[in-house]
Coordinates of C-alpha atoms in Angstrom, one line a residue:
M1 CA -18.9 106.4 -49.3
T2 CA -15.6 106.8 -51.1
V3 CA -12.5 108.9 -50.7
S4 CA -10.4 111.5 -52.5
G5 CA -12.9 113.8 -54.0
V6 CA -16.0 111.7 -54.2
R7 CA -18.9 113.3 -52.5
L8 CA -20.9 111.8 -49.6
S9 CA -24.6 111.9 -50.4
A10 CA -27.6 111.2 -48.2
N11 CA -27.7 107.6 -49.4
D12 CA -24.3 107.0 -48.0
S13 CA -25.7 107.1 -44.5
A14 CA -27.5 103.8 -44.9
P15 CA -24.9 101.6 -43.2
Q16 CA -25.5 103.6 -40.0
A17 CA -28.1 101.2 -38.7
S18 CA -25.9 98.2 -39.0
E19 CA -23.2 99.8 -36.9
A20 CA -25.1 99.7 -33.6
P21 CA -23.0 100.9 -30.6
A22 CA -22.0 98.3 -28.0
T23 CA -24.6 97.6 -25.3
R24 CA -21.9 98.5 -22.7
Q25 CA -21.7 102.1 -24.0
V26 CA -25.5 102.5 -23.7
E27 CA -25.5 101.2 -20.2
L28 CA -22.5 103.5 -19.2
L29 CA -24.5 106.4 -20.7
A30 CA -27.5 105.4 -18.7
S31 CA -25.5 105.4 -15.4
I32 CA -24.1 108.9 -16.3
L33 CA -27.6 110.2 -16.9
V34 CA -28.6 109.1 -13.4
R35 CA -25.5 110.3 -11.8
Q36 CA -25.8 113.8 -13.4
G37 CA -29.5 114.0 -12.3
Q38 CA -30.8 114.0 -15.9
C39 CA -33.2 111.2 -15.0
D40 CA -33.9 108.7 -12.2
L41 CA -34.0 104.9 -12.0
V42 CA -37.8 104.7 -12.4
T43 CA -37.5 106.8 -15.6
L44 CA -34.7 104.6 -16.8
D45 CA -36.7 101.4 -16.3
R46 CA -39.6 102.9 -18.2
G47 CA -37.3 103.8 -21.1
R48 CA -35.8 100.3 -21.1
R49 CA -39.2 98.7 -21.4
V50 CA -40.1 100.9 -24.4
A51 CA -36.7 100.3 -26.0
A52 CA -37.1 96.6 -25.7
E53 CA -40.6 96.7 -27.3
S54 CA -39.6 99.1 -30.1
G55 CA -36.1 97.8 -30.8
Q56 CA -34.7 101.4 -30.5
R57 CA -31.7 102.5 -28.5
L58 CA -32.4 103.5 -24.9
D59 CA -30.9 107.0 -25.2
Q60 CA -33.0 107.8 -28.3
V61 CA -36.2 106.5 -26.5
L62 CA -35.5 108.6 -23.5
L63 CA -35.2 111.7 -25.7
Q64 CA -38.3 110.9 -27.8
L65 CA -40.4 110.4 -24.7
G66 CA -39.2 113.7 -23.3
L67 CA -37.7 111.9 -20.3
V68 CA -34.4 113.7 -20.8
T69 CA -33.7 117.0 -22.4
E70 CA -31.5 117.5 -25.5
R71 CA -29.0 119.5 -23.6
G72 CA -28.9 116.9 -20.7
L73 CA -28.3 114.1 -23.1
A74 CA -25.6 116.1 -24.9
E75 CA -23.8 116.6 -21.5
A76 CA -24.0 112.9 -20.8
Y77 CA -22.5 112.1 -24.2
A78 CA -19.7 114.5 -23.6
T79 CA -19.0 112.9 -20.2
L80 CA -19.1 109.4 -21.8
L81 CA -16.6 110.2 -24.5
G82 CA -14.6 112.8 -22.6
V83 CA -15.1 115.4 -25.3
P84 CA -16.4 119.0 -25.2
I85 CA -19.8 120.3 -26.2
A86 CA -19.7 122.5 -29.3
G87 CA -21.4 125.8 -28.4
P88 CA -23.0 128.2 -30.9
A89 CA -19.8 130.2 -31.4
R90 CA -18.0 127.0 -32.4
Y91 CA -19.7 126.7 -35.8
P92 CA -17.7 128.1 -38.8
E93 CA -18.7 131.1 -40.9
A94 CA -18.8 129.0 -44.1
P95 CA -19.3 125.3 -44.8
L96 CA -16.2 123.1 -44.6
F97 CA -15.5 120.6 -47.5
P98 CA -18.8 121.4 -49.3
E99 CA -17.4 119.6 -52.4
R100 CA -17.1 116.3 -50.5
L101 CA -19.8 116.5 -47.8
T102 CA -23.2 117.4 -49.2
S103 CA -25.7 119.2 -47.1
R104 CA -28.2 116.3 -47.5
F105 CA -25.7 113.8 -46.1
L106 CA -24.9 116.0 -43.2
R107 CA -28.6 116.7 -42.5
T108 CA -29.4 113.0 -42.5
A109 CA -26.3 112.3 -40.3
R110 CA -27.1 115.3 -38.1
A111 CA -23.5 116.4 -38.1
V112 CA -21.6 119.5 -39.1
P113 CA -17.8 119.9 -39.5
V114 CA -16.7 122.8 -37.4
A115 CA -12.9 123.1 -37.8
V116 CA -9.6 121.6 -38.9
E117 CA -7.1 121.5 -36.1
Q118 CA -3.7 119.9 -36.3
D119 CA -4.6 117.9 -39.4
M120 CA -7.8 116.6 -37.8
L121 CA -11.3 117.5 -38.7
V122 CA -13.5 118.4 -35.8
L123 CA -17.0 117.1 -36.3
A124 CA -20.0 118.2 -34.2
V125 CA -22.5 115.4 -33.9
T126 CA -25.8 115.0 -32.0
D127 CA -25.5 111.2 -31.7
A128 CA -22.2 110.4 -30.0
L129 CA -22.8 106.6 -30.4
D130 CA -23.2 106.7 -34.2
Q131 CA -20.0 105.0 -35.4
F132 CA -20.7 105.2 -39.2
T133 CA -20.8 109.0 -39.7
P134 CA -17.2 109.8 -38.3
S135 CA -15.7 107.0 -40.3
A136 CA -17.6 108.1 -43.5
V137 CA -16.5 111.7 -43.1
A138 CA -12.9 110.6 -42.4
A139 CA -12.9 108.6 -45.6
A140 CA -14.4 111.3 -47.7
T141 CA -12.1 114.1 -46.5
A142 CA -8.9 112.0 -46.0
L143 CA -8.6 113.5 -42.5
A144 CA -8.7 111.9 -39.1
V145 CA -11.9 112.9 -37.3
R146 CA -12.3 114.2 -33.7
L147 CA -15.8 114.5 -32.3
E148 CA -17.5 117.2 -30.3
I149 CA -21.0 116.9 -29.1
A150 CA -23.7 119.2 -30.6
V151 CA -26.9 120.3 -28.9
P152 CA -29.5 119.5 -31.6
I153 CA -31.2 122.9 -31.5
E154 CA -27.9 124.7 -31.9
L155 CA -26.7 122.4 -34.7
E156 CA -30.0 122.9 -36.6
A157 CA -29.7 126.7 -36.3
A158 CA -26.1 126.5 -37.6
F159 CA -27.1 124.1 -40.4
G160 CA -29.8 126.5 -41.6
R161 CA -27.2 129.3 -41.8
L162 CA -24.4 127.3 -43.4
Y163 CA -26.5 125.5 -46.0
P164 CA -29.5 127.8 -46.9
E165 CA -29.4 126.8 -50.5
G166 CA -29.7 123.2 -49.6
E167 CA -32.7 123.9 -47.4
A168 CA -34.3 126.1 -50.1
A169 CA -33.9 123.5 -52.8
E170 CA -35.2 120.7 -50.6
A171 CA -38.2 122.7 -49.5
A172 CA -39.1 124.0 -52.9
S173 CA -38.9 120.7 -54.8
G174 CA -38.6 117.9 -52.3
G175 CA -34.9 117.5 -53.3
G176 CA -35.8 117.3 -57.0
D177 CA -35.7 120.2 -59.5
G178 CA -34.3 122.8 -56.9
G179 CA -35.0 125.8 -59.0
E180 CA -38.8 126.0 -59.4
A181 CA -40.3 129.2 -58.0
L182 CA -42.9 129.0 -55.2
E183 CA -46.4 129.3 -56.6
E184 CA -48.9 131.4 -54.7
D185 CA -52.1 129.3 -55.2
A186 CA -53.5 127.7 -52.1
E187 CA -53.2 124.1 -53.3
R188 CA -49.5 124.5 -54.1
L189 CA -48.9 126.2 -50.7
K190 CA -50.7 123.3 -49.0
D191 CA -48.5 120.8 -50.9
L192 CA -45.3 122.8 -50.0
A193 CA -46.3 123.1 -46.4
S194 CA -46.8 119.4 -46.1
E195 CA -43.3 118.5 -47.4
A196 CA -40.8 117.1 -44.9
P197 CA -38.2 119.9 -45.2
V198 CA -40.7 122.6 -44.4
I199 CA -42.2 120.6 -41.5
R200 CA -38.7 120.2 -40.2
L201 CA -37.9 123.9 -40.5
V202 CA -41.1 124.9 -38.6
N203 CA -40.5 122.2 -35.9
Q204 CA -37.0 123.6 -35.6
L205 CA -38.2 127.2 -35.1
I206 CA -40.8 126.1 -32.5
G207 CA -38.4 123.7 -30.7
R208 CA -35.8 126.4 -30.4
A209 CA -38.3 128.8 -28.8
V210 CA -39.4 126.2 -26.2
E211 CA -35.8 125.0 -25.5
T212 CA -34.5 128.6 -25.0
H213 CA -37.6 129.8 -23.1
A214 CA -38.7 132.5 -25.6
S215 CA -42.1 134.1 -25.0
D216 CA -42.8 134.9 -28.7
I217 CA -41.7 133.9 -32.2
H218 CA -41.8 136.6 -34.9
I219 CA -41.6 135.5 -38.5
E220 CA -41.4 138.5 -40.8
P221 CA -41.1 138.5 -44.6
F222 CA -39.2 141.3 -46.3
E223 CA -38.3 141.9 -49.9
D224 CA -35.0 140.1 -49.8
R225 CA -35.1 138.0 -46.6
L226 CA -37.2 136.2 -44.0
R227 CA -36.5 137.5 -40.6
V228 CA -37.0 135.4 -37.5
R229 CA -36.9 136.9 -34.0
Y230 CA -37.4 135.5 -30.6
R231 CA -38.5 137.5 -27.6
Y232 CA -36.6 136.8 -24.4
D233 CA -37.5 138.6 -21.2
G234 CA -39.4 141.2 -23.1
V235 CA -36.7 142.0 -25.6
L236 CA -36.6 140.8 -29.2
H237 CA -33.4 139.0 -30.5
E238 CA -32.8 138.1 -34.2
A239 CA -32.0 134.5 -34.9
E240 CA -30.6 132.5 -37.8
S241 CA -33.3 132.8 -40.5
P242 CA -34.4 130.4 -43.3
A243 CA -34.2 131.4 -47.0
A244 CA -36.6 134.2 -48.1
R245 CA -38.2 132.0 -50.7
L246 CA -39.5 129.7 -48.0
A247 CA -41.7 132.3 -46.4
P248 CA -45.0 131.3 -48.1
A249 CA -44.4 127.6 -47.3
I250 CA -43.4 128.2 -43.7
I251 CA -46.3 130.6 -43.0
S252 CA -48.7 128.2 -44.6
R253 CA -47.4 125.3 -42.5
V254 CA -48.1 127.3 -39.3
K255 CA -51.5 128.3 -40.6
I256 CA -52.4 124.6 -41.3
M257 CA -51.2 123.6 -37.8
S258 CA -53.4 126.4 -36.2
K259 CA -56.4 125.5 -38.5
L260 CA -56.4 128.9 -40.2
D261 CA -57.4 129.5 -43.8
I262 CA -54.2 129.4 -45.9
A263 CA -56.0 130.8 -49.0
E264 CA -56.9 134.0 -47.0
R265 CA -53.9 136.3 -47.1
R266 CA -55.6 139.7 -47.1
L267 CA -57.1 139.7 -43.6
P268 CA -55.6 139.1 -40.1
Q269 CA -56.3 135.7 -38.6
D270 CA -56.0 134.3 -35.1
G271 CA -55.6 130.6 -34.1
R272 CA -54.1 128.3 -31.6
I273 CA -51.8 125.3 -31.7
K274 CA -51.3 122.6 -29.0
L275 CA -48.1 120.5 -29.4
A276 CA -45.9 118.2 -27.4
V277 CA -42.5 119.9 -28.0
R278 CA -39.5 117.9 -26.8
G279 CA -41.6 116.0 -24.4
T280 CA -43.4 119.1 -23.0
E281 CA -47.1 120.0 -23.6
V282 CA -47.0 123.6 -25.0
D283 CA -49.8 125.9 -26.4
F284 CA -49.1 128.5 -29.0
R285 CA -51.3 131.5 -29.8
V286 CA -51.0 132.4 -33.5
S287 CA -51.6 135.7 -35.1
T288 CA -51.2 136.7 -38.8
T289 CA -51.2 140.2 -40.2
P290 CA -50.8 141.1 -43.9
T291 CA -47.8 143.2 -44.7
L292 CA -46.1 144.7 -47.8
Y293 CA -44.2 141.5 -48.6
G294 CA -46.5 138.8 -47.3
E295 CA -48.0 137.8 -44.0
K296 CA -46.3 138.5 -40.7
L297 CA -46.7 135.7 -38.2
V298 CA -46.4 135.9 -34.4
L299 CA -46.6 132.9 -32.1
R300 CA -47.0 133.5 -28.4
V301 CA -45.5 130.6 -26.5
L302 CA -47.7 129.5 -23.6
D303 CA -45.6 126.8 -21.9
R304 CA -47.7 125.6 -18.9
S305 CA -44.7 123.8 -17.4
S306 CA -42.7 127.0 -17.1
V307 CA -45.5 129.1 -15.6
V308 CA -45.9 129.2 -11.8
F309 CA -48.8 131.2 -10.3
D310 CA -47.0 132.3 -7.2
Y311 CA -46.5 135.9 -5.9
E312 CA -42.9 135.2 -4.9
K313 CA -42.0 134.0 -8.4
L314 CA -43.7 137.1 -9.9
G315 CA -41.5 139.3 -7.7
L316 CA -44.3 141.5 -6.4
P317 CA -43.3 143.5 -3.3
A318 CA -44.5 142.1 0.0
H319 CA -46.6 145.1 0.9
V320 CA -48.4 145.0 -2.5
V321 CA -49.1 141.3 -2.1
Q322 CA -50.5 141.8 1.4
A323 CA -52.8 144.6 0.3
W324 CA -53.9 142.8 -2.9
T325 CA -54.6 139.5 -1.0
K326 CA -56.6 141.3 1.6
A327 CA -58.7 143.0 -1.2
L328 CA -59.3 139.6 -2.9
E329 CA -61.2 138.5 0.3
L330 CA -63.7 141.3 0.0
P331 CA -67.3 140.1 -0.8
N332 CA -67.9 142.6 -3.6
G333 CA -66.5 145.5 -5.6
I334 CA -64.1 145.8 -8.5
L335 CA -60.4 145.2 -8.4
L336 CA -58.3 146.2 -11.4
V337 CA -54.8 145.3 -12.7
T338 CA -53.4 147.9 -15.1
G339 CA -50.4 148.2 -17.3
P340 CA -49.4 148.0 -21.0
T341 CA -49.6 144.9 -23.1
G342 CA -47.2 142.2 -21.9
S343 CA -46.8 143.6 -18.4
G344 CA -48.1 140.4 -16.7
K345 CA -51.6 141.6 -15.8
T346 CA -53.2 138.2 -16.7
T347 CA -50.6 136.3 -14.8
T348 CA -51.3 138.4 -11.7
L349 CA -55.0 137.9 -12.0
Y350 CA -54.6 134.1 -12.5
T351 CA -52.4 134.0 -9.4
G352 CA -55.0 135.9 -7.4
L353 CA -57.8 133.5 -8.6
T354 CA -55.8 130.4 -7.7
T355 CA -55.3 131.8 -4.1
I356 CA -59.1 132.2 -3.6
N357 CA -60.2 129.2 -5.5
A358 CA -62.3 127.0 -3.3
V359 CA -65.2 124.6 -3.5
S360 CA -67.3 127.2 -1.7
R361 CA -66.8 129.8 -4.4
N362 CA -68.2 129.9 -7.9
I363 CA -65.5 131.6 -10.0
V364 CA -66.2 132.4 -13.6
T365 CA -63.9 134.1 -16.2
V366 CA -64.5 135.8 -19.5
E367 CA -61.3 135.9 -21.5
D368 CA -59.9 136.8 -25.0
P369 CA -58.2 134.5 -25.3
I370 CA -57.9 131.9 -22.5
E371 CA -54.2 131.7 -22.0
Y372 CA -53.9 129.1 -19.3
Q373 CA -56.4 126.5 -18.0
L374 CA -57.1 126.8 -14.3
G375 CA -58.4 123.8 -12.5
G376 CA -61.8 124.3 -10.7
I377 CA -62.5 127.6 -12.4
N378 CA -65.1 128.0 -15.2
Q379 CA -63.3 129.8 -18.1
T380 CA -65.1 131.2 -21.1
Q381 CA -63.7 132.4 -24.4
I382 CA -65.5 135.3 -26.1
K383 CA -66.3 135.0 -29.8
P384 CA -67.1 138.5 -31.3
Q385 CA -67.8 137.1 -34.7
I386 CA -71.0 135.6 -33.4
G387 CA -71.9 138.5 -31.1
L388 CA -70.4 136.8 -28.0
N389 CA -68.4 139.8 -26.6
F390 CA -67.5 140.7 -23.0
A391 CA -70.8 142.5 -22.3
A392 CA -73.0 139.7 -23.7
M393 CA -71.0 137.0 -21.7
L394 CA -71.2 139.1 -18.5
R395 CA -75.0 139.3 -18.7
S396 CA -75.2 135.6 -19.1
I397 CA -72.7 134.9 -16.2
L398 CA -74.7 137.0 -13.8
R399 CA -77.5 134.4 -14.2
Q400 CA -75.1 131.7 -13.2
D401 CA -74.9 132.7 -9.5
P402 CA -71.2 133.6 -9.5
D403 CA -69.2 134.8 -6.5
V404 CA -66.1 136.0 -8.3
I405 CA -66.1 137.2 -12.0
M406 CA -62.9 137.8 -13.9
V407 CA -63.3 139.9 -17.1
G408 CA -60.3 139.8 -19.4
E409 CA -60.4 143.5 -20.1
I410 CA -62.8 146.4 -19.8
R411 CA -62.7 147.9 -23.3
D412 CA -65.9 149.9 -23.6
L413 CA -68.6 151.7 -21.6
E414 CA -71.1 148.8 -21.9
T415 CA -68.7 146.3 -20.4
A416 CA -67.7 148.8 -17.6
Q417 CA -71.4 149.4 -16.8
I418 CA -72.3 145.7 -16.5
A419 CA -69.1 145.1 -14.3
V420 CA -70.3 147.9 -12.0
Q421 CA -73.8 146.4 -11.8
A422 CA -72.3 143.0 -11.0
A423 CA -70.2 144.7 -8.2
L424 CA -73.2 146.6 -6.8
T425 CA -75.3 143.4 -6.6
G426 CA -72.8 141.5 -4.4
H427 CA -70.1 140.1 -6.7
L428 CA -66.4 140.6 -6.7
V429 CA -65.2 141.6 -10.2
L430 CA -61.6 141.4 -11.3
S431 CA -60.4 142.9 -14.6
T432 CA -57.7 144.7 -16.5
L433 CA -57.2 148.2 -18.1
H434 CA -54.5 149.7 -20.2
T435 CA -53.2 152.6 -18.2
N436 CA -49.7 153.9 -17.2
S437 CA -50.3 154.1 -13.5
A438 CA -52.8 153.2 -10.8
S439 CA -54.1 156.8 -10.4
A440 CA -54.6 157.1 -14.2
T441 CA -57.2 154.3 -14.0
I442 CA -59.7 156.8 -12.5
T443 CA -59.2 159.1 -15.5
R444 CA -59.5 156.1 -17.9
L445 CA -62.8 155.0 -16.3
R446 CA -64.1 158.6 -16.5
D447 CA -63.1 158.7 -20.2
L448 CA -65.0 155.5 -20.9
G449 CA -68.1 157.4 -19.7
L450 CA -68.5 155.9 -16.2
E451 CA -70.0 158.3 -13.6
D452 CA -67.8 159.4 -10.7
Y453 CA -70.3 158.2 -8.1
L454 CA -70.2 154.7 -9.6
V455 CA -66.4 154.6 -9.5
T456 CA -66.3 155.6 -5.9
A457 CA -69.1 153.1 -5.0
V458 CA -67.4 150.0 -6.5
L459 CA -63.7 150.5 -6.9
R460 CA -61.8 148.6 -4.1
G461 CA -58.3 148.8 -5.4
V462 CA -56.0 149.2 -8.5
L463 CA -52.8 147.3 -8.9
A464 CA -50.5 148.9 -11.6
Q465 CA -47.5 146.9 -12.7
R466 CA -44.6 146.5 -15.1
L467 CA -42.1 143.7 -15.8
V468 CA -38.4 144.4 -15.6
R469 CA -35.6 142.0 -16.5
R470 CA -33.9 140.3 -13.6
L471 CA -30.1 140.4 -13.4
C472 CA -28.4 137.1 -13.9
D473 CA -27.2 135.9 -10.5
A474 CA -24.3 134.0 -12.1
C475 CA -22.6 137.1 -13.6
K476 CA -24.0 140.3 -12.2
R477 CA -21.3 142.8 -10.9
E478 CA -21.6 144.9 -7.8
T479 CA -20.4 148.6 -7.8
D480 CA -20.8 151.6 -5.5
A481 CA -23.7 153.8 -6.6
P482 CA -22.3 156.9 -8.4
P483 CA -23.1 160.2 -6.5
E484 CA -24.8 161.6 -9.6
L485 CA -27.3 158.7 -9.7
I486 CA -27.8 159.0 -5.9
A487 CA -28.7 162.7 -6.3
R488 CA -30.7 162.2 -9.5
F489 CA -33.0 159.6 -8.1
G490 CA -33.0 160.5 -4.4
L491 CA -31.5 157.1 -3.5
A492 CA -30.1 158.4 -0.1
E493 CA -33.5 159.3 1.3
G494 CA -34.0 157.3 4.5
R495 CA -30.5 155.7 4.0
R496 CA -28.1 158.5 5.1
G497 CA -24.7 157.2 6.0
M498 CA -25.3 153.8 4.3
R499 CA -23.1 152.5 1.5
L500 CA -25.4 152.4 -1.5
K501 CA -24.6 149.6 -4.0
L502 CA -25.9 148.9 -7.5
W503 CA -25.4 145.8 -9.7
H504 CA -24.7 145.8 -13.4
P505 CA -25.2 143.1 -16.2
V506 CA -22.1 141.3 -17.4
G507 CA -23.2 138.4 -19.6
C508 CA -22.5 134.7 -19.5
S509 CA -23.6 131.4 -21.0
Q510 CA -26.4 131.0 -18.6
C511 CA -28.1 134.3 -19.7
R512 CA -27.3 134.2 -23.4
S513 CA -24.6 136.9 -22.8
T514 CA -27.3 139.5 -22.0
G515 CA -26.7 139.9 -18.3
Y516 CA -30.4 139.3 -17.6
R517 CA -32.3 136.1 -16.8
G518 CA -36.0 136.1 -16.3
R519 CA -38.3 139.0 -15.3
Q520 CA -40.0 140.2 -12.2
A521 CA -42.9 142.6 -11.5
I522 CA -42.7 146.0 -10.0
A523 CA -46.0 147.4 -8.9
E524 CA -48.0 150.0 -6.9
F525 CA -51.4 149.4 -5.2
L526 CA -53.9 152.2 -4.9
Q527 CA -56.8 151.8 -2.4
P528 CA -59.3 154.7 -2.6
D529 CA -59.9 156.4 0.8
A530 CA -62.1 159.4 1.7
A531 CA -59.5 161.9 0.4
I532 CA -59.2 160.2 -2.9
E533 CA -63.0 159.8 -3.2
H534 CA -63.3 163.6 -2.6
L535 CA -60.7 164.2 -5.4
I536 CA -62.6 161.9 -7.8
F537 CA -65.9 163.9 -7.2
S538 CA -64.0 167.2 -7.8
K539 CA -62.7 165.9 -11.2
A540 CA -59.1 166.0 -10.0
D541 CA -56.5 164.7 -12.5
H542 CA -54.3 161.6 -12.0
M543 CA -51.4 163.6 -10.6
E544 CA -53.4 164.9 -7.7
I545 CA -54.9 161.5 -7.0
E546 CA -51.4 160.0 -7.0
K547 CA -50.2 162.6 -4.5
A548 CA -53.1 161.8 -2.2
A549 CA -52.4 158.0 -2.5
V550 CA -48.7 158.5 -1.7
A551 CA -49.7 160.6 1.4
N552 CA -51.9 157.6 2.4
G553 CA -48.9 155.3 2.2
M554 CA -48.8 154.1 -1.4
V555 CA -45.3 153.3 -2.7
T556 CA -45.1 154.4 -6.4
M557 CA -44.1 151.9 -9.0
F558 CA -40.9 153.9 -9.8
Q559 CA -39.9 153.9 -6.2
A560 CA -40.6 150.1 -6.0
G561 CA -38.3 149.8 -9.1
L562 CA -35.5 151.7 -7.4
E563 CA -35.8 149.5 -4.3
A564 CA -35.5 146.4 -6.5
A565 CA -32.4 148.0 -8.1
L566 CA -30.8 148.6 -4.7
A567 CA -31.6 145.1 -3.7
G568 CA -29.6 143.8 -6.7
T569 CA -32.4 142.1 -8.6
T570 CA -32.5 144.5 -11.5
T571 CA -30.9 147.8 -12.7
I572 CA -32.0 151.4 -12.7
E573 CA -31.7 151.4 -16.5
E574 CA -34.3 148.6 -16.6
V575 CA -36.6 150.5 -14.3
V576 CA -36.4 153.7 -16.4
R577 CA -36.8 151.7 -19.6
S578 CA -39.9 149.8 -18.4
I579 CA -41.7 152.7 -16.7
R580 CA -40.4 155.4 -19.1
A581 CA -40.2 157.8 -16.2
E582 CA -38.7 161.2 -16.8
A583 CA -35.3 161.1 -15.0

């Protein structure tokens, strides 16, 4: 470390270990963590024991064990030093002092200079107790340094944007030649994917998804860039992306983690990863697809700690839950949950299974894939490559004396026929279909080739659902419903004389400035009665069947969505977008 134009390199961070923070600061930090509810005294004692055995600092041990979150520790650091947290908007458009502070030094120190204010350099750091880095940066830039606390995942994202050439050089050559082109042979890809910079980049992408509660990660190579997108509440958002030249190495790294063939880049592949991410056990479903400029990669995040199989959390209307729960108690028949991909069908089925799970029932599932593991329920994964499909597994399961069978999806006539046979012989069968409404399920089963008399004999109910984004409670804004909307959607029916209110998204830090936070289900539940059975036999279309169901008391999905909008949990725009109703 020198001053006046001499650059700080990664080697200059070596004295950091010798400048350990005072024990008093660590203990003050521990008391702040407890006071802020980031951890309890039992957790703290556990961390102290590990810290004493390993020789590490208590705060670092708590973070590594997942006993505190990165954001929680950052808030405690900020309280300890009386400094603000540097949010994502705080990071500059371009690197500051690149000629004096190298990207490798800053990466090692986990610090980024964010501004120069009143002749002081503002430095965002993830470790507030590191005394070496601020003094080294002050000496190298000849400026006094003022600290702000960085949340690690936000600093890493900003670092990747500010220093992409440093990331690319490191990943391509391990910090050596820096200009060698990525070779496409499998051995070279395996070597690249095993290097520390690539591992760090992939861990950063995954960690950010878990930390920000994304449901999917999309990694997409194009001619001149590598695009990374995260799906939040059903909507994709683009994120800071690594350099395009890293695409083969990053994709190969994920394929190695999911035990896929990295040499096979012509065919789609599917795999699974199980990781402890920031102290949380998380599963990832991995899918690769060949595209014009390389393989596109999608990771579905299956965070078991964030999933609660509870009807109230799902947001299903009370009358639908009541009818669905009553149907689940039937001794036999078929119950179907319908909707497009990503509409929460499997979660609803899992919730139903957990409510009827008992020692007295033999519950078996056939899935593709098994998304979440349910205690006390026998779950089976199909394997089409060896002939183990839904139909073959169903035949086998029927010899296992089941009471309830869940079939992941009815995709063909053979599976539908075996499910019907199971229902006719005294079993309750639960499954899913891809249809736009509950009434359209009848038409879909007919299209598969199922006879009308079989449909009427076994079908006990159809629950059709969509997911809509919930309004953020912290920032949603209330307004009177415009007369045009009231007339257009018939909102005044049954509410004459009442003041009709709607809520609108605003955007704040708690909802990533989107105005929405989380999702809820809106649904309709169709129970066939004599009138509907007569319509099925007469080959009626789904519109006629829906009219009969409404006459019998069914609340349509669109109407349920309007009720949710009037209740202030979502917006009419969301309902229309999700259901794609003609307005």
